[in-house]
mmCIF file of C-alpha atoms in Angstrom:
data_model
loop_
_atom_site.group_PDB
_atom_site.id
_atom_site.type_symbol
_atom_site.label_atom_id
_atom_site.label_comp_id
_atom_site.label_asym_id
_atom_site.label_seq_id
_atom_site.Cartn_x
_atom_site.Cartn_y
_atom_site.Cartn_z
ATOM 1 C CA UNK A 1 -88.111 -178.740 -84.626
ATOM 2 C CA UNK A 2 -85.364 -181.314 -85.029
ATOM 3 C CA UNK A 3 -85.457 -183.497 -87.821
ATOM 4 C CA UNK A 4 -85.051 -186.846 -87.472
ATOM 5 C CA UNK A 5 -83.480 -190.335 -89.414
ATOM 6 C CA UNK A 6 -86.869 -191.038 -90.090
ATOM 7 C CA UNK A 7 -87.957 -187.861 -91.371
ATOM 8 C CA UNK A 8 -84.621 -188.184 -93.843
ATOM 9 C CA UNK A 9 -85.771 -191.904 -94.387
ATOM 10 C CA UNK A 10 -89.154 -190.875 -96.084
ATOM 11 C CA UNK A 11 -88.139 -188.140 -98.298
ATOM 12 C CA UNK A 12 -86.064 -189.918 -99.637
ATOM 13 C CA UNK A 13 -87.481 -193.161 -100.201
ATOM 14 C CA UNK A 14 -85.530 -195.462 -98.376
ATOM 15 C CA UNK A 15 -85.482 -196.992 -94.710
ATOM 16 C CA UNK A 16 -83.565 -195.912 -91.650
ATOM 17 C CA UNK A 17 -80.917 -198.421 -91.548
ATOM 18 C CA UNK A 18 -79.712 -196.735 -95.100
ATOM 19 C CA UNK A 19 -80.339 -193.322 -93.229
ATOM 20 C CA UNK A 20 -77.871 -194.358 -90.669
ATOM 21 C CA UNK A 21 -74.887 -196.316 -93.354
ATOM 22 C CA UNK A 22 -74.665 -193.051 -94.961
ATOM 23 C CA UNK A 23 -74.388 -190.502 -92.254
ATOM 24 C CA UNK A 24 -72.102 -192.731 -90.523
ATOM 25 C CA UNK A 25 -70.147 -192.920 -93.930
ATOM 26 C CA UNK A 26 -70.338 -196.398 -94.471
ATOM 27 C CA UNK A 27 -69.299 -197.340 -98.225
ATOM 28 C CA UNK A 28 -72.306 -200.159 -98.229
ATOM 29 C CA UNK A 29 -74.222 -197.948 -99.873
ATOM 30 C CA UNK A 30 -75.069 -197.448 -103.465
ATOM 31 C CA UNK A 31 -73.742 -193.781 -105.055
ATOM 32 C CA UNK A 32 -77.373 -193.487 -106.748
ATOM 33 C CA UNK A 33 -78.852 -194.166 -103.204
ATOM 34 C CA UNK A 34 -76.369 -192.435 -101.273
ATOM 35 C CA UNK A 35 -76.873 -189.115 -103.531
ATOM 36 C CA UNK A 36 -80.488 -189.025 -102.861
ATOM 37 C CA UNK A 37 -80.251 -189.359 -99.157
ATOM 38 C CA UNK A 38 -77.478 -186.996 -98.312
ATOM 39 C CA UNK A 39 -79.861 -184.825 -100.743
ATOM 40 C CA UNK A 40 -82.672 -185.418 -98.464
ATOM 41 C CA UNK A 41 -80.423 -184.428 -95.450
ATOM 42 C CA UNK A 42 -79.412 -181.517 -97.336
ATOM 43 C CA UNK A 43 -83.189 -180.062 -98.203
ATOM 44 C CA UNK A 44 -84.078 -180.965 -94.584
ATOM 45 C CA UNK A 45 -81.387 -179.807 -93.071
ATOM 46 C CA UNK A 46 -80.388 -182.666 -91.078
ATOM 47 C CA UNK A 47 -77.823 -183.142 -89.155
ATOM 48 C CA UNK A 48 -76.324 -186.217 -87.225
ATOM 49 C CA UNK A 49 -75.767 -185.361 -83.624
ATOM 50 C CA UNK A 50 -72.349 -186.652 -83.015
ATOM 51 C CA UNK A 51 -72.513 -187.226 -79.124
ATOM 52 C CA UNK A 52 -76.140 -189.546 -79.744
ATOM 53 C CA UNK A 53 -73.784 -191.324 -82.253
ATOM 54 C CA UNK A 54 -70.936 -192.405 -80.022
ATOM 55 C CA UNK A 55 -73.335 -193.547 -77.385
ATOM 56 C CA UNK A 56 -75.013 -195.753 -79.973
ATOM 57 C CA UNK A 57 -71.961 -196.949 -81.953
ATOM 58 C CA UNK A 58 -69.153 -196.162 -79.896
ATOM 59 C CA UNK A 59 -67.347 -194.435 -82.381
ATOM 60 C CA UNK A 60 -66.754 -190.905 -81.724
ATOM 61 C CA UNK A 61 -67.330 -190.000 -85.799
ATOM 62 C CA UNK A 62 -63.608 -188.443 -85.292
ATOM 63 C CA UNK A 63 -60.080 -188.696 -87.038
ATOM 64 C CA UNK A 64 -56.955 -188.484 -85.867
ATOM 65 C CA UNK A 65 -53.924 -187.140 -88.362
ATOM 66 C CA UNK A 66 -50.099 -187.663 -87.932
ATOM 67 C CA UNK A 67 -47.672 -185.476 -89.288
ATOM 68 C CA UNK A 68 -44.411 -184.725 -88.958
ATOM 69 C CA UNK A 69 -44.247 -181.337 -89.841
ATOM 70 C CA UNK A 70 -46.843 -178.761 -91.433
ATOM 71 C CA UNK A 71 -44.502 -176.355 -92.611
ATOM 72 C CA UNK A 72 -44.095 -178.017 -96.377
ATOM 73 C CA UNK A 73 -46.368 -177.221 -98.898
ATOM 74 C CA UNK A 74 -47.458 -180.671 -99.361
ATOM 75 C CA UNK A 75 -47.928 -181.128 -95.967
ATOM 76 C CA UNK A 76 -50.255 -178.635 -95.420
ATOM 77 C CA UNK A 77 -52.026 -179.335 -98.398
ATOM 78 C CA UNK A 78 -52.713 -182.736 -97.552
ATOM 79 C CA UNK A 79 -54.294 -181.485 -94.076
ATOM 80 C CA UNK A 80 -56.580 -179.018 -95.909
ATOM 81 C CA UNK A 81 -57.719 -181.880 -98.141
ATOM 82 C CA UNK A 82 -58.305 -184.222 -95.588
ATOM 83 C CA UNK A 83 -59.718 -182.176 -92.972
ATOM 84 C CA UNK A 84 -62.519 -180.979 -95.545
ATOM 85 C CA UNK A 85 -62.855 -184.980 -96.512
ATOM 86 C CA UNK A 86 -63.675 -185.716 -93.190
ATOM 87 C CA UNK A 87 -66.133 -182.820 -92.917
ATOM 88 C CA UNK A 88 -67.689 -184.123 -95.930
ATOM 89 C CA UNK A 89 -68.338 -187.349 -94.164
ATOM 90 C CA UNK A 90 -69.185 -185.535 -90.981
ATOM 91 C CA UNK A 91 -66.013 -186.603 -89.187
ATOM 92 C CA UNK A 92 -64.004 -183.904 -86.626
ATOM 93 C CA UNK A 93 -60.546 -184.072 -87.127
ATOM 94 C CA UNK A 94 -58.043 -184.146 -84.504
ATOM 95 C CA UNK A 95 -54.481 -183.190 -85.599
ATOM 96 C CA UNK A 96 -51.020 -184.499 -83.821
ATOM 97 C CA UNK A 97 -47.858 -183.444 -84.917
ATOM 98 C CA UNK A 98 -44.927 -185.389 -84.208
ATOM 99 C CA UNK A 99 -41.515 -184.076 -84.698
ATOM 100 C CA UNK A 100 -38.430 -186.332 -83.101
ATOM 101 C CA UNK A 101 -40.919 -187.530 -80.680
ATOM 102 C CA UNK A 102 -41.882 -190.999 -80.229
ATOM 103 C CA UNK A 103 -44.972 -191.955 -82.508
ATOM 104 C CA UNK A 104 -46.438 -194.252 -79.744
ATOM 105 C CA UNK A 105 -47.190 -190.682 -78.106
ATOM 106 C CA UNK A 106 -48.672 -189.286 -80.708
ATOM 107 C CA UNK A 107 -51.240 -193.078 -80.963
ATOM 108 C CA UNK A 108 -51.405 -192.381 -77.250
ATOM 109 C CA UNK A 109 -52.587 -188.764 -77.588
ATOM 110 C CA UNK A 110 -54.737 -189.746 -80.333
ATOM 111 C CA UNK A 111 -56.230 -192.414 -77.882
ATOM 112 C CA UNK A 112 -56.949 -190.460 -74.980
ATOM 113 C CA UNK A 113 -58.860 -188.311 -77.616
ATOM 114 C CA UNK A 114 -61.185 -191.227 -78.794
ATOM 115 C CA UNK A 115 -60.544 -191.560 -82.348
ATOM 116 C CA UNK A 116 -62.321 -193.927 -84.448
ATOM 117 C CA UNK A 117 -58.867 -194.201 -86.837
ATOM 118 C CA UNK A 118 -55.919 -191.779 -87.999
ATOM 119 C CA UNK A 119 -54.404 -190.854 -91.159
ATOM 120 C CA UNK A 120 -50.559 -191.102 -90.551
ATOM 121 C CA UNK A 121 -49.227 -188.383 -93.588
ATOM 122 C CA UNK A 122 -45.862 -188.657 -95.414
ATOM 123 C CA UNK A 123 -42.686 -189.002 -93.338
ATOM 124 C CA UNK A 124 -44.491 -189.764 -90.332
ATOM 125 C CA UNK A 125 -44.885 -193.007 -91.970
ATOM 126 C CA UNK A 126 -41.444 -194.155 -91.899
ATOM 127 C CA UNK A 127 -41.939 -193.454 -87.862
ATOM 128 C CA UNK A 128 -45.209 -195.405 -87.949
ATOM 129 C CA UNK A 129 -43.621 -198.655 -90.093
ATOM 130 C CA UNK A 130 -40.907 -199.021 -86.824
ATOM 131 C CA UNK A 131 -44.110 -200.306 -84.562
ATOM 132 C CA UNK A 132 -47.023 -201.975 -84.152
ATOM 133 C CA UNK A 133 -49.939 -199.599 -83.986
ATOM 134 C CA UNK A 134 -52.143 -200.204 -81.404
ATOM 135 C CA UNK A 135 -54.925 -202.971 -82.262
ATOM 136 C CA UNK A 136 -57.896 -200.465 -81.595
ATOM 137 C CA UNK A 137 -56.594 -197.602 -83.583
ATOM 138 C CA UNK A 138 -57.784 -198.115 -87.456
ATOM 139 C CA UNK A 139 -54.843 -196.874 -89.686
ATOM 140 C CA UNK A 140 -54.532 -195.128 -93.083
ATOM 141 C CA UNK A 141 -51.042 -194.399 -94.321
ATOM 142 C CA UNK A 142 -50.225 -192.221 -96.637
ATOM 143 C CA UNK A 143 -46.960 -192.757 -98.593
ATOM 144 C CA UNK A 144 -45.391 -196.096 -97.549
ATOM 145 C CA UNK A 145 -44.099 -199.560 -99.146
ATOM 146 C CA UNK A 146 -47.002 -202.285 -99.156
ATOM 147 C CA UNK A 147 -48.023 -203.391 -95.237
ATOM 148 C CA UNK A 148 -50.520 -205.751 -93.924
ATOM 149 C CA UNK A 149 -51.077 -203.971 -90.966
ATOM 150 C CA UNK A 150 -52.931 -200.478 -92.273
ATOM 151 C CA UNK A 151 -54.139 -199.497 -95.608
ATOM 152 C CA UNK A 152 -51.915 -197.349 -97.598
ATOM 153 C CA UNK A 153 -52.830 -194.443 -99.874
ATOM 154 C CA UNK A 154 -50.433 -192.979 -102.240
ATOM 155 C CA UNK A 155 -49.632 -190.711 -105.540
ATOM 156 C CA UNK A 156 -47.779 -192.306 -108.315
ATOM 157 C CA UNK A 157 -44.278 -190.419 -107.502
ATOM 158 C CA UNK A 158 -42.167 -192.979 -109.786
ATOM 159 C CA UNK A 159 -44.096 -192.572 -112.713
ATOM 160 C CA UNK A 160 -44.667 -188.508 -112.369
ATOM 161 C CA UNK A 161 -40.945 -188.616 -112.357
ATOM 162 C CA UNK A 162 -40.575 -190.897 -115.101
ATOM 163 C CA UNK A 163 -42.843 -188.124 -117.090
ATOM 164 C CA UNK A 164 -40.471 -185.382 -116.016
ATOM 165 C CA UNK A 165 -37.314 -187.023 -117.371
ATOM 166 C CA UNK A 166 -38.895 -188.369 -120.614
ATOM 167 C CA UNK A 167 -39.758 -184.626 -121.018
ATOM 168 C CA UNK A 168 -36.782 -182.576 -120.646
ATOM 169 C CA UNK A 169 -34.719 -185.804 -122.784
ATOM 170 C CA UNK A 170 -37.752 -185.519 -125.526
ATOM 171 C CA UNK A 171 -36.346 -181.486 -125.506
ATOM 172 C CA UNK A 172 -32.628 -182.563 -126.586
ATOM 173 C CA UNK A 173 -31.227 -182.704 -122.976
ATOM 174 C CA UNK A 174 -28.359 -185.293 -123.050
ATOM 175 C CA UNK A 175 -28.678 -186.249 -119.478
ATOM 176 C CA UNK A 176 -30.752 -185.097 -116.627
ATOM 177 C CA UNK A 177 -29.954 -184.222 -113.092
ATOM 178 C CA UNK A 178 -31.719 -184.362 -109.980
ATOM 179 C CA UNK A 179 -32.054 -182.771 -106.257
ATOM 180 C CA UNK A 180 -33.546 -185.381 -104.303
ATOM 181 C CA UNK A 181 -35.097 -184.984 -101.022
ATOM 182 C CA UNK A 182 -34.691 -186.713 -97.845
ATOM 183 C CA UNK A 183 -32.951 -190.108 -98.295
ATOM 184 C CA UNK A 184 -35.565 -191.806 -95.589
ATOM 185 C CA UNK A 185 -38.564 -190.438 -97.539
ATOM 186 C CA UNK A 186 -40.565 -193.003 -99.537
ATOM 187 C CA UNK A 187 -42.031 -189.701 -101.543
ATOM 188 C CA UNK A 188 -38.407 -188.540 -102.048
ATOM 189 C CA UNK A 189 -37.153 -192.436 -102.877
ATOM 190 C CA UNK A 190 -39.703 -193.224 -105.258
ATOM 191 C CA UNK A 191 -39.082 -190.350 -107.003
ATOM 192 C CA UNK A 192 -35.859 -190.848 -107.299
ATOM 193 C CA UNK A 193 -36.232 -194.548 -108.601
ATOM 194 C CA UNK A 194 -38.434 -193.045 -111.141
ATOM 195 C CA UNK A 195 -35.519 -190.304 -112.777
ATOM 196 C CA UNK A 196 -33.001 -193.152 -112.350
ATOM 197 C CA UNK A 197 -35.074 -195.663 -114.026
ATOM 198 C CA UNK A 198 -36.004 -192.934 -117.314
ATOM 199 C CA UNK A 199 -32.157 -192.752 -117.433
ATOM 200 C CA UNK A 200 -31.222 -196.042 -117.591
ATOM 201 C CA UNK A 201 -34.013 -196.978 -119.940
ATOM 202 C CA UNK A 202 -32.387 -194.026 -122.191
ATOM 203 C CA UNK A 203 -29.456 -194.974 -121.784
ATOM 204 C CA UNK A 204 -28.366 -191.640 -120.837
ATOM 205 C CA UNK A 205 -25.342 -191.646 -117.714
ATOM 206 C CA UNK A 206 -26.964 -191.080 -114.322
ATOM 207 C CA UNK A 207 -25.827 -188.169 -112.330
ATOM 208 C CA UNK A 208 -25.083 -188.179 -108.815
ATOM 209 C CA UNK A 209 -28.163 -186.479 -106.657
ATOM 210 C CA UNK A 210 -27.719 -183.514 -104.717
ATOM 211 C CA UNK A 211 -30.101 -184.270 -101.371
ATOM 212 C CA UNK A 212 -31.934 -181.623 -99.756
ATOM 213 C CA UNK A 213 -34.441 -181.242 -96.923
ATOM 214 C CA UNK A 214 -37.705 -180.121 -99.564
ATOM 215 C CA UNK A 215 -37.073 -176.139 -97.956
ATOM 216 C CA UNK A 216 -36.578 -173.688 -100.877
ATOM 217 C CA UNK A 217 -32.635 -172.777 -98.694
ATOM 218 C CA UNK A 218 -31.729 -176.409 -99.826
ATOM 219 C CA UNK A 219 -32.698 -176.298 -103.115
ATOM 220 C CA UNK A 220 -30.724 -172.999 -103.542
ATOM 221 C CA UNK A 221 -27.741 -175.029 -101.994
ATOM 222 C CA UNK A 222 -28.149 -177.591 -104.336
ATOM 223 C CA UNK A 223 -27.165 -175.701 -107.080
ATOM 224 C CA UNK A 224 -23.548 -174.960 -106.460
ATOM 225 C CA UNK A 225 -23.213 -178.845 -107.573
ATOM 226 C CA UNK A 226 -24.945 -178.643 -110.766
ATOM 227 C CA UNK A 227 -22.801 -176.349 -112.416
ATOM 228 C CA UNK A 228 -22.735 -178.759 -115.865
ATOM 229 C CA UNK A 229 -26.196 -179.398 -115.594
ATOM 230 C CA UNK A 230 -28.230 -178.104 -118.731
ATOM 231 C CA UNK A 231 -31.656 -180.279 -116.802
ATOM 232 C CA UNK A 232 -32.362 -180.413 -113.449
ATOM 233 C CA UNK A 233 -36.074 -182.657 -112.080
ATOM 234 C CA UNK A 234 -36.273 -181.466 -108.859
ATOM 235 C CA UNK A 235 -37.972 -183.670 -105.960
ATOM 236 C CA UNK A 236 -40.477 -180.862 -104.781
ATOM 237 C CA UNK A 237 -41.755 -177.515 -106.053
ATOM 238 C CA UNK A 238 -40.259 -175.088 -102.723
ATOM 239 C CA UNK A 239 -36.674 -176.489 -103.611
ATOM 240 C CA UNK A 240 -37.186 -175.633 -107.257
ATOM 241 C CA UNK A 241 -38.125 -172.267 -106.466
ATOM 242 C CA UNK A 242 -34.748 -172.022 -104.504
ATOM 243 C CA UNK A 243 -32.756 -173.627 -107.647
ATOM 244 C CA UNK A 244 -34.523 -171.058 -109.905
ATOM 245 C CA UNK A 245 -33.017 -168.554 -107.442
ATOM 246 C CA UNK A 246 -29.828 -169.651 -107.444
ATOM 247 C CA UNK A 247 -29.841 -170.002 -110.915
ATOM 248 C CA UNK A 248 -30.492 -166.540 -111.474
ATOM 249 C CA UNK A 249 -27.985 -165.829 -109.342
ATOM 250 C CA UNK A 250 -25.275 -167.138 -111.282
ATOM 251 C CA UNK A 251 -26.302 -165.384 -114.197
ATOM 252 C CA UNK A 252 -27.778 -168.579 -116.064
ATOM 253 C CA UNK A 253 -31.235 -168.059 -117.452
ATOM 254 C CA UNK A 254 -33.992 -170.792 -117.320
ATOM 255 C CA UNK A 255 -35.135 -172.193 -119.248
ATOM 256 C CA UNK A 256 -32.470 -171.048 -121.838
ATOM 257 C CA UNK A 257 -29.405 -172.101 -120.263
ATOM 258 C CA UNK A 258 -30.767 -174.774 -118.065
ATOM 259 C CA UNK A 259 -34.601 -176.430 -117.852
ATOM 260 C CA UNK A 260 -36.260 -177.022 -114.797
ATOM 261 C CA UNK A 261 -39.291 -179.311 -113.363
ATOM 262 C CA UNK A 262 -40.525 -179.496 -109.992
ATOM 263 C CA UNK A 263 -43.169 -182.037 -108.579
ATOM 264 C CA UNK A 264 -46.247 -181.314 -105.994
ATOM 265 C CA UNK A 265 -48.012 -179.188 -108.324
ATOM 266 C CA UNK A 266 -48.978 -176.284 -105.932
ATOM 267 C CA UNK A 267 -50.493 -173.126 -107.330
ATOM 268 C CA UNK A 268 -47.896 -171.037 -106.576
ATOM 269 C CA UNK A 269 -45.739 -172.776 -108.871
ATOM 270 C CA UNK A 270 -47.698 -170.979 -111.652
ATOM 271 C CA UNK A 271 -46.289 -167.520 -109.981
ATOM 272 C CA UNK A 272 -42.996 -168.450 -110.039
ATOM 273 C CA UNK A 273 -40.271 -166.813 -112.633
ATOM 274 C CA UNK A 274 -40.741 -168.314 -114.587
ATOM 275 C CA UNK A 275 -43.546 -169.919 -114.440
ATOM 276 C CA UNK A 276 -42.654 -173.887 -113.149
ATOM 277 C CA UNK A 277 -43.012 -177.099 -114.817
ATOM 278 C CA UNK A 278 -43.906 -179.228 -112.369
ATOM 279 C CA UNK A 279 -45.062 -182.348 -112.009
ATOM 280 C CA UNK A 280 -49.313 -182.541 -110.155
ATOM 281 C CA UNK A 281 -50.120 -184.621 -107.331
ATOM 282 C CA UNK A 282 -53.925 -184.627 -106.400
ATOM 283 C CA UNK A 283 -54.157 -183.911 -102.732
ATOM 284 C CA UNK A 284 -57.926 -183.455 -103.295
ATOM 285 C CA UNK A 285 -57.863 -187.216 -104.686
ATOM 286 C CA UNK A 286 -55.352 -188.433 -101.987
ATOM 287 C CA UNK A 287 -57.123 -186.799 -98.784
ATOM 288 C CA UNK A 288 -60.592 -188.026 -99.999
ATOM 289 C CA UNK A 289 -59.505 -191.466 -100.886
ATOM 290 C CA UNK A 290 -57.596 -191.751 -97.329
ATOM 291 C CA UNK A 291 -60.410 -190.769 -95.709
ATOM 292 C CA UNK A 292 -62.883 -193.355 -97.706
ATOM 293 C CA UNK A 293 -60.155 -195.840 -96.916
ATOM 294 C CA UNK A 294 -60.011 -195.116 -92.931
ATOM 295 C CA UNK A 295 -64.018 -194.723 -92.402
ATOM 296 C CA UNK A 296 -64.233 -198.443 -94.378
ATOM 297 C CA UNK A 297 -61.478 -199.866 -91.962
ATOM 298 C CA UNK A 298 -63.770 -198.565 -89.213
ATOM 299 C CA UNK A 299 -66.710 -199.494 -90.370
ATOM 300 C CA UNK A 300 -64.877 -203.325 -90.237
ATOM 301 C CA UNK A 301 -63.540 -203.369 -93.960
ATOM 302 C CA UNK A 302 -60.518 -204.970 -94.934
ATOM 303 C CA UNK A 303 -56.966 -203.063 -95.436
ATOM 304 C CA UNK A 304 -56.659 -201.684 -99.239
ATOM 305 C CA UNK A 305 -53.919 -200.245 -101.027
ATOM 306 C CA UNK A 306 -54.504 -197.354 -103.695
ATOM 307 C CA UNK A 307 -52.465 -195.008 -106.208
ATOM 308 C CA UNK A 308 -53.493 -191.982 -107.298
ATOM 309 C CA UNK A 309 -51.844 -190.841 -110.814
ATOM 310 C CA UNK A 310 -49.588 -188.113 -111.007
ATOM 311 C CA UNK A 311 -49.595 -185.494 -113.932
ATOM 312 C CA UNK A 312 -47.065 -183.319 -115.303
ATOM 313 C CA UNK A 313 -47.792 -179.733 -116.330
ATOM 314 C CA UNK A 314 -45.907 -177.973 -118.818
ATOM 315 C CA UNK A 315 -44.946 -174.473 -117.999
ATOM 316 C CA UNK A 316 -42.070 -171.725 -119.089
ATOM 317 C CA UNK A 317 -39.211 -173.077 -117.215
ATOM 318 C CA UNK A 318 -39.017 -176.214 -119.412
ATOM 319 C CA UNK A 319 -40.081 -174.342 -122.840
#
C-alpha cells in the first residue's frame, strides 16, 4: 500500500502543507520540524513520486550541473558531493560537460531536459559570467567574483593560501614560491592573491609563478624553474604530486631540502611520499550548500553569496 502526504502528516504531527515544503526541499521549514518529518518519511517509507510532483508544481525536482572537465580531482569531487546533495533532497541530477563549446548549449541542453536550476562548477564559471543565463534557468555558481544575476558558492582559497605561506615562513623559509594554476581561474587567482598578499605582509620578495594546467605533468614541469626554491605552495594537490616527483628526481629530498604544500585536500594526498601538506577544501560543505542555495532560488528565494573556510593540514612534506 502506498503511503501517502497525509499518512507522513500524522505521524509526525504536523499538516500536509509542511509534508509537502520539506519533500520539495523548501528551506521554510524549521530544522526541529523538518527532522521529525523526513523521520516520519523515513519509518514509513515514503517516498515523493517525482512525475505527480512536476504535474503539480511544474518543477521536475531535477538539477542540472556544468562542468568543464571531470578529469581533476576537485572536479570530480565536487560532482560526487553534489550529486549525493541532491539525492538527499530528492533531486535527479543531470550532468553537462562543456569543454570549448559554447555554454548557451550546454543551458540549452539543460533546458530541453527540464531542469528546475543548475550548478555551474569551477572554470565553467568564467564561461557562464560572458552571458546572460536564460531567465527560467535558476543558477548556482560555484567559484566566481560577486554577481547579481546567480548565487555564488565558494571555499575561502585566499585565506587557505594565506595559511600555507604563514606556515612554511613560521618554519624559517626566507621566501616562498608558488605554481599557480590557470591564469583565467578564479580558484587559481584567488589563490594566488592569497601567497602574494602573506608575502607582502612579510615583507619577504615575491617570486615569479610558474603556471600550470592543475595535471600532475605540469606540476612536474614546473619544477625546472624553481631550482633556488627552498618553499614551494602549490595551487592544487595533482601538481604537487608531480613537483614531489620532480623533486625526487633531481636528487633534492622534501621536506629536507625543499618544503612543500598543496591545496584541495584529497585523500590521496595522505598516500603521497611523503605524505602532503595540503591545504582542505570541504566539497561535502560546498556541494550541500550549492545545492541548499539552488533549491531556495527555485523555490523563489533571493540570490545569496556564501564562503566556506578552508583548512590547512599539516603533513611530512612540510615537517
Amino acid at each position: 500500500m502506498r503511503v501517502s502526504m497525509a499518512d507522513v502528516a500524522a505521524a509526525a504531527g504536523v499538516s500536509a502543507q509542511t509534508v509537502s515544503r520539506v519533500a520539495n526541499g523548501s528551506p521554510r521549514v524549521d530544522p526541529a520540524t523538518r527532522a521529525r518529518v523526513e523521520r516520519a518519511m523515513s519509518d514509513l517509507g515514503y517516498r515523493m513520486h517525482r512525475a505527480a510532483r512536476a504535474l503539480r508544481t511544474g518543477q521536475t525536482s531535477t538539477i542540472g550541473l556544468v562542468v568543464s572537465t571531470l578529469a581533476s580531482v576537485g572536479n570530480s569531487r565536487m560532482l560526487q558531493a553534489i550529486s549525493e546533495a541532491a539525492a538527499a533532497r530528492d533531486y535527479a541530477l543531470a550532468v553537462v560537460t562543456v569543454g570549448e563549446r559554447d555554454i548557451r548549449e550546454a543551458f540549452a541542453r539543460l533546458r530541453s531536459q527540464g531542469v528546475d536550476g543548475a550548478v555551474v562548477l569551477n572554470e565553467a564559471t568564467e564561461l557562464a559570467r560572458d552571458v546572460d543565463p536564460p531567465g527560467d534557468l535558476h543558477l548556482v555558481v560555484v567559484d566566481s567574483p560577486p554577481d547579481e544575476r546567480f548565487s555564488i558558492v565558494q571555499t575561502d582559497h585566499a585565506a587557505g593560501a594565506r595559511a600555507a605561506v604563514e606556515h612554511l615562513l613560521a618554519l624559517g623559509h626566507g621566501t616562498v614560491h608558488h605554481i599557480a594554476g590557470p591564469a583565467r581561474s578564479f580558484a587559481a587567482t584567488e589563490r594566488e592573491r592569497g601567497w602574494r598578499a602573506a608575502l607582502d605582509d612579510a615583507g619577504r620578495r615575491v617570486p615569479e609563478p610558474v603556471r600550470g594546467d592543475w595535471t600532475s605533468a605540469s606540476g612536474h614541469a614546473a619544477v625546472a624553474a624553481l631550482a633556488d626554491a627552498t618553499a614551494v605552495f602549490v595551487a592544487n594537490d595533482q601538481m604537487a604530486l608531480g613537483a614531489l616527483r620532480a623533486f625526487a628526481d633531481a636528487g633534492r629530498r622534501v621536506p629536507h631540502d625543499v618544503a612543500v604544500v598543496g591545496f584541495d585536500g584529497i585523500v590521496d594526498a595522505a598516500e603521497f611520499r611523503p605524505p602532503l601538506t595540503t591545504v582542505r577544501q570541504d566539497f561535502d560543505a560546498l556541494g550541500a550548500r550549492a545545492v541548499q542555495a539552488l533549491v531556495a532560488a527555485i523555490e523563489g528565494g533571493a540570490h545569496a553569496s556564501e564562503t566556506v573556510p578552508a583548512a590547512l593540514i599539516v603533513r611530512d612534506s612540510t615537517r
